[in-house]
CSV table of C-alpha atoms in Angstrom, one decimal:
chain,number,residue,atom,x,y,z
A,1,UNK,CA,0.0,0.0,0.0
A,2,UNK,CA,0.7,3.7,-0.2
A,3,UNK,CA,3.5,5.0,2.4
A,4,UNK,CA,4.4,8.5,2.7
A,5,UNK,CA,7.7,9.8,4.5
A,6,UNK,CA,7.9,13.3,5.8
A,7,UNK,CA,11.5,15.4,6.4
A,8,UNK,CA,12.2,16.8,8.4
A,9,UNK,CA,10.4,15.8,11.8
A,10,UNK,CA,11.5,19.1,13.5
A,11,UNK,CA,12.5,22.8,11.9
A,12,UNK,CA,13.4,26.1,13.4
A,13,UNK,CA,13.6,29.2,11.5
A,14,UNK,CA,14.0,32.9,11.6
A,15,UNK,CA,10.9,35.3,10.9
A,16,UNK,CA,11.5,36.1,7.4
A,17,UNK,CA,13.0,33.4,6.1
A,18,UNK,CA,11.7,30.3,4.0
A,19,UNK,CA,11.0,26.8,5.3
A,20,UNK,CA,10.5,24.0,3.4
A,21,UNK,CA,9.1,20.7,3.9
A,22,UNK,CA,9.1,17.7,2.0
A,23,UNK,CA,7.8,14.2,1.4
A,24,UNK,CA,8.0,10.8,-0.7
A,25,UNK,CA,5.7,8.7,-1.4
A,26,UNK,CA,5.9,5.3,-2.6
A,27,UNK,CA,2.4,4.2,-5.2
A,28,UNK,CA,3.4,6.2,-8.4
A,29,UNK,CA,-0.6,6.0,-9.5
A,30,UNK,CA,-1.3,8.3,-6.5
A,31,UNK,CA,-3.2,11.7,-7.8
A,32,UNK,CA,-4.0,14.3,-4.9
A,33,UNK,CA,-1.4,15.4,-2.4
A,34,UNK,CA,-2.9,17.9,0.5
A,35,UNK,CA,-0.9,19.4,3.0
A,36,UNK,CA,-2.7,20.1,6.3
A,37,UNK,CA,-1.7,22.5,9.1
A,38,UNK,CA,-2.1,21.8,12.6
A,39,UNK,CA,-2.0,24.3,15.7
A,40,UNK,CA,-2.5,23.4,19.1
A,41,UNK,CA,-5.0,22.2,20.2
A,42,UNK,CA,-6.8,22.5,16.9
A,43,UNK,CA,-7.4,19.7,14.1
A,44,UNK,CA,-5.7,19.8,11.0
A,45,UNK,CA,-6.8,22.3,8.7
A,46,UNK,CA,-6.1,22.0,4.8
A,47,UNK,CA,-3.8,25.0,3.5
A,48,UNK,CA,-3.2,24.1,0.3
A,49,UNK,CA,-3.0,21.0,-2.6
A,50,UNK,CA,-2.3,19.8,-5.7
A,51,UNK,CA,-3.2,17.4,-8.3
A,52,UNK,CA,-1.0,14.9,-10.4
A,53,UNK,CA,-1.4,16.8,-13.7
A,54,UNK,CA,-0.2,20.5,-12.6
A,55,UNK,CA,3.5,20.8,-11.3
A,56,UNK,CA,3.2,23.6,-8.6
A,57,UNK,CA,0.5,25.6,-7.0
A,58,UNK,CA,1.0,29.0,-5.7
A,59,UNK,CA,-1.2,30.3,-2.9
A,60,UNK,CA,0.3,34.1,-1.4
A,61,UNK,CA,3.2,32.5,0.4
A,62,UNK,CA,3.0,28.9,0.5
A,63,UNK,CA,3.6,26.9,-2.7
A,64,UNK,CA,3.2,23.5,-3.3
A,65,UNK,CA,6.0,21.3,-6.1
A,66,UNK,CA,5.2,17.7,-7.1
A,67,UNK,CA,7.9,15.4,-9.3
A,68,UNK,CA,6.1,12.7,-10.3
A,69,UNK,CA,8.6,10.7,-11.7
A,70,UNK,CA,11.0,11.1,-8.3
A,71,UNK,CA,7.3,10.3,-6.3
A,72,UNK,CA,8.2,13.5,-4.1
A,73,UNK,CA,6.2,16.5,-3.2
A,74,UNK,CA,7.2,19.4,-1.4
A,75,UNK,CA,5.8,22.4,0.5
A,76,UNK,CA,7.4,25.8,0.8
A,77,UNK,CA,6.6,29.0,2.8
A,78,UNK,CA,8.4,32.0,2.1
A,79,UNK,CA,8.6,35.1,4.4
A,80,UNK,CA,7.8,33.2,7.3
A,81,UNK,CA,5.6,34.4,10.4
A,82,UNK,CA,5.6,33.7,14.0
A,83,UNK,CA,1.5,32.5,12.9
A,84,UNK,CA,3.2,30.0,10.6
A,85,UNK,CA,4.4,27.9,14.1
A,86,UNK,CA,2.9,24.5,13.7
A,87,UNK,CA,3.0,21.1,12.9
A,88,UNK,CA,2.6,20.2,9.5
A,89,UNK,CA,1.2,17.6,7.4
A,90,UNK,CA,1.7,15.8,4.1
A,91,UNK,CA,-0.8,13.4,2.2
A,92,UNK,CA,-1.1,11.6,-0.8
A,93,UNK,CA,-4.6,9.3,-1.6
A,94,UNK,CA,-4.7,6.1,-2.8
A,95,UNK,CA,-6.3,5.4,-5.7
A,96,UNK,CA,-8.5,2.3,-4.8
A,97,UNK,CA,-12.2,2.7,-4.1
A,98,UNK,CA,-11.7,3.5,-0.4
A,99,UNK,CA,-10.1,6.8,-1.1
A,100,UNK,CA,-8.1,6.7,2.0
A,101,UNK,CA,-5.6,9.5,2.6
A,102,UNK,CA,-2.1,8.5,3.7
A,103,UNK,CA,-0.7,10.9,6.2
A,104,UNK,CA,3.3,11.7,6.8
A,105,UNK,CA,4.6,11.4,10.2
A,106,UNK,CA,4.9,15.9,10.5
A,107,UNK,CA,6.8,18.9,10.6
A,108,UNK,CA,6.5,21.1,13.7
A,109,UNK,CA,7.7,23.9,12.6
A,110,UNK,CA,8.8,27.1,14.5
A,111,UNK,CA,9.6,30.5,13.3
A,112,UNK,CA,11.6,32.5,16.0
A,113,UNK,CA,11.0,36.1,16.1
B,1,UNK,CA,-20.9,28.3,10.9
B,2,UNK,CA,-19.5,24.9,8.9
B,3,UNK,CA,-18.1,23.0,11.5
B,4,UNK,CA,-17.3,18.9,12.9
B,5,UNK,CA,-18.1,18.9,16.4
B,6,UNK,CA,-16.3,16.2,18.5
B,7,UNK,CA,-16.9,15.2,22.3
B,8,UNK,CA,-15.4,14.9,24.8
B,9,UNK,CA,-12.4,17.0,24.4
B,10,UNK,CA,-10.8,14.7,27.4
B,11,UNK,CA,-11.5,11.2,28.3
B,12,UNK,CA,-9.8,9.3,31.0
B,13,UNK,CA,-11.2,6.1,31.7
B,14,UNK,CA,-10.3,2.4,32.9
B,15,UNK,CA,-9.2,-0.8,30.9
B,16,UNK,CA,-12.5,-2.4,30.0
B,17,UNK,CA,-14.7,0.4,30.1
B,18,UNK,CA,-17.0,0.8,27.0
B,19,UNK,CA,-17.2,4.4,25.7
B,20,UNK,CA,-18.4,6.5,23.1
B,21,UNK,CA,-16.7,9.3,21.3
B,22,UNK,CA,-19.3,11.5,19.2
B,23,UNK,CA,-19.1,13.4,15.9
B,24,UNK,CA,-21.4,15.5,14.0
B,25,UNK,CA,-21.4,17.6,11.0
B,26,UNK,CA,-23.3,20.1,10.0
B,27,UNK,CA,-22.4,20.3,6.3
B,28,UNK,CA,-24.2,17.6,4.7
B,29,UNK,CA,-20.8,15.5,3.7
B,30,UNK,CA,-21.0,12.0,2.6
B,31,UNK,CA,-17.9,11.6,3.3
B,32,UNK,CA,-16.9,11.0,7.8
B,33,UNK,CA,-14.2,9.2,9.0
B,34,UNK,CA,-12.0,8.9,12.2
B,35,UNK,CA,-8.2,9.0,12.8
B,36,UNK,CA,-5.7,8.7,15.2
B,37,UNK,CA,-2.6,10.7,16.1
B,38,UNK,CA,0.2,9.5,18.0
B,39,UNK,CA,3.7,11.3,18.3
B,40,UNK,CA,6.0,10.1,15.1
B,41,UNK,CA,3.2,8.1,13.3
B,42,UNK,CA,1.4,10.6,11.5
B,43,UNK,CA,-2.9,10.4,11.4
B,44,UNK,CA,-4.0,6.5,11.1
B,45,UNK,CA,-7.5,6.0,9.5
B,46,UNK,CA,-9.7,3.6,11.9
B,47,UNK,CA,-12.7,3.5,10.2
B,48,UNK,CA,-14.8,5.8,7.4
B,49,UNK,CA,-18.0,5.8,6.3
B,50,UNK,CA,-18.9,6.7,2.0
B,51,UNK,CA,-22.8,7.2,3.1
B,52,UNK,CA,-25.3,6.3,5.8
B,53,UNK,CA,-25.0,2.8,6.7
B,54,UNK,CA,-22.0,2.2,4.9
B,55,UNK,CA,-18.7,1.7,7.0
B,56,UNK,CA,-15.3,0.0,6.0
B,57,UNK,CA,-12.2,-0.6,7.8
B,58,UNK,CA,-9.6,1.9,7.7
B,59,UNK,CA,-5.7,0.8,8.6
B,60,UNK,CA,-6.1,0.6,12.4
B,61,UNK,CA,-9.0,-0.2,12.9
B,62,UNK,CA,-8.8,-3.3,15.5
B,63,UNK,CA,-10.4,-2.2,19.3
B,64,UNK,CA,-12.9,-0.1,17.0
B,65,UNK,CA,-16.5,0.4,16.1
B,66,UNK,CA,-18.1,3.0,14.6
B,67,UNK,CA,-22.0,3.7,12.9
B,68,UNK,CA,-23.7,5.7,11.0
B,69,UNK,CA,-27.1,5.7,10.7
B,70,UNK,CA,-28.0,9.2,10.0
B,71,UNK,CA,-25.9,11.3,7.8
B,72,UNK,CA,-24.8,13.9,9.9
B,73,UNK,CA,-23.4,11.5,13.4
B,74,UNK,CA,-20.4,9.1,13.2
B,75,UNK,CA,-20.0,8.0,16.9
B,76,UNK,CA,-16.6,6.0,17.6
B,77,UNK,CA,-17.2,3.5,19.8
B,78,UNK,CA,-14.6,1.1,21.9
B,79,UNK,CA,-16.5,-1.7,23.6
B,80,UNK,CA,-13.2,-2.4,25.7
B,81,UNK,CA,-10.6,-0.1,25.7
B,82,UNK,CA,-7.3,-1.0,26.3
B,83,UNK,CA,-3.9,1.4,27.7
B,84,UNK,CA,-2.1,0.9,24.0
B,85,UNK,CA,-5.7,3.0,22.6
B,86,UNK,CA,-4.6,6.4,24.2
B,87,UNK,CA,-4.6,8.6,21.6
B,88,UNK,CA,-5.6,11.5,20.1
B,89,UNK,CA,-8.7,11.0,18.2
B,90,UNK,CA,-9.8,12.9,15.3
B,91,UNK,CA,-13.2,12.7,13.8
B,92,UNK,CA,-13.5,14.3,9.8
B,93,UNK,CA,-15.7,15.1,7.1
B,94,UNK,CA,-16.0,15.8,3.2
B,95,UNK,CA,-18.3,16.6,0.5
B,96,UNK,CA,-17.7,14.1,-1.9
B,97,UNK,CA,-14.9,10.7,-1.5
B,98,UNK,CA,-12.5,11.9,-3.2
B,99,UNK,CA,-10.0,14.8,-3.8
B,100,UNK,CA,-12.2,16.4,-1.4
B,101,UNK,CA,-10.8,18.6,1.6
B,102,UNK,CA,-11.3,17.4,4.8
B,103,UNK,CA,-13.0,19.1,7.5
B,104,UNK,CA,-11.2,18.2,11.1
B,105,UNK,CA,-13.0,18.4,14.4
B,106,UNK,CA,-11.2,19.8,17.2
B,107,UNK,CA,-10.0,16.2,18.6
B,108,UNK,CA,-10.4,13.8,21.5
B,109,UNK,CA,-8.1,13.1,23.8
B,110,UNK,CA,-8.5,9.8,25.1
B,111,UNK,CA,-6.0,7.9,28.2
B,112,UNK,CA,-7.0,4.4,29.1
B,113,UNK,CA,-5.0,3.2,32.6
């Protein structure tokens, strides 16, 4: 079945700078890869995703990159904010008739002000 | 306001001790399931359900039961919870099965001594 890895488990940043994250997944007929943000105390809330026919998706300051053919999918936020703190998550779907989505293990991410 | 409503936020309770985790939704998704977070694992589906009456397994979903008899309710139930179930629980929600956003609830905290 589908298996998705997540790097790194842990990053710390400056206010300002970029952070990326960025996962692997292992079933190359996979098609939808979400990434889902998660603040305390709160349940994951989608921030952005992308499909297997478009490349990158832009959204203000977080973009998403998939490479099909390396089955790897990345997300990047750029001028980070102290708001940006959180753990993040990466997904991909399988493509059987349960639709189940395969989570990474997260990011927590901290941006230092 | 669009929301998945889980409760309790906080369960403590005994080894053997049936209990019942609710979930509602008030968007009229087909689509609920539930899934649990533990540190360095990610979100594991237990169970989902595609429509009222219609359940199916998820990848953990052993210790588990779950319903669905009207659309908007997807209780969790565990007829006999055991220490290695203390988790965090999260109950979700889409419109449609697939490449559809989930909607979180705000999560379940559940220890079993």
């Amino acid at each position: 079945g589908e298996n998705v890895e997540q790097h790194p488990s842990t990053l710390s940043v400056q206010e300002g700078d970029s952070a990326v994250i960025k996962c692997t997944y292992s079933d190359s007929a996979s098609n939808y890869f979400p990434w889902y943000k998660q603040e305390l105390g709160k349940g994951p809330q989608l921030i952005i995703d992308i499909r297997s026919n478009v490349g990158e998706k832009k959204d203000q300051r977080i973009a998403v990159t998939l490479n099909k053919t390396a089955k790897h999918f990345s997300l990047h936020i750029t001028e980070t904010q102290p708001e940006d703190s959180a753990v993040y998550f990466c997904a991909a779907s399988t493509v059987d008739s349960s639709y189940k989505l395969i989570f990474g293990s997260g990011t927590r991410l901290l941006v230092r002000p | 306001e669009a929301q998945v409503t889980q409760n309790p936020r906080y369960l403590i309770t005994v080894t053997g001790k049936k209990l019942t985790v609710t979930c509602s939704q008030n968007m009229n998704h087909e689509y609920m399931s539930w899934y649990r977070q533990d540190p360095g694992l990610g979100l594991r589906q237990i169970y989902y359900s595609m429509n009222v009456e219609v359940t199916d397994k998820g990848d953990v979903p052993e210790g588990y039961k779950v319903s669905r008899k009207e659309k908007r309710n997807f209780p969790l139930i565990l007829e006999s919870p055991s220490p290695n179930q203390t988790s965090l629980y999260f109950c979700a929600s889409s419109l449609y099965r697939t490449h559809s956003p989930l909607h979180f609830g705000n999560g379940t905290r559940l220890t079993v001594t």
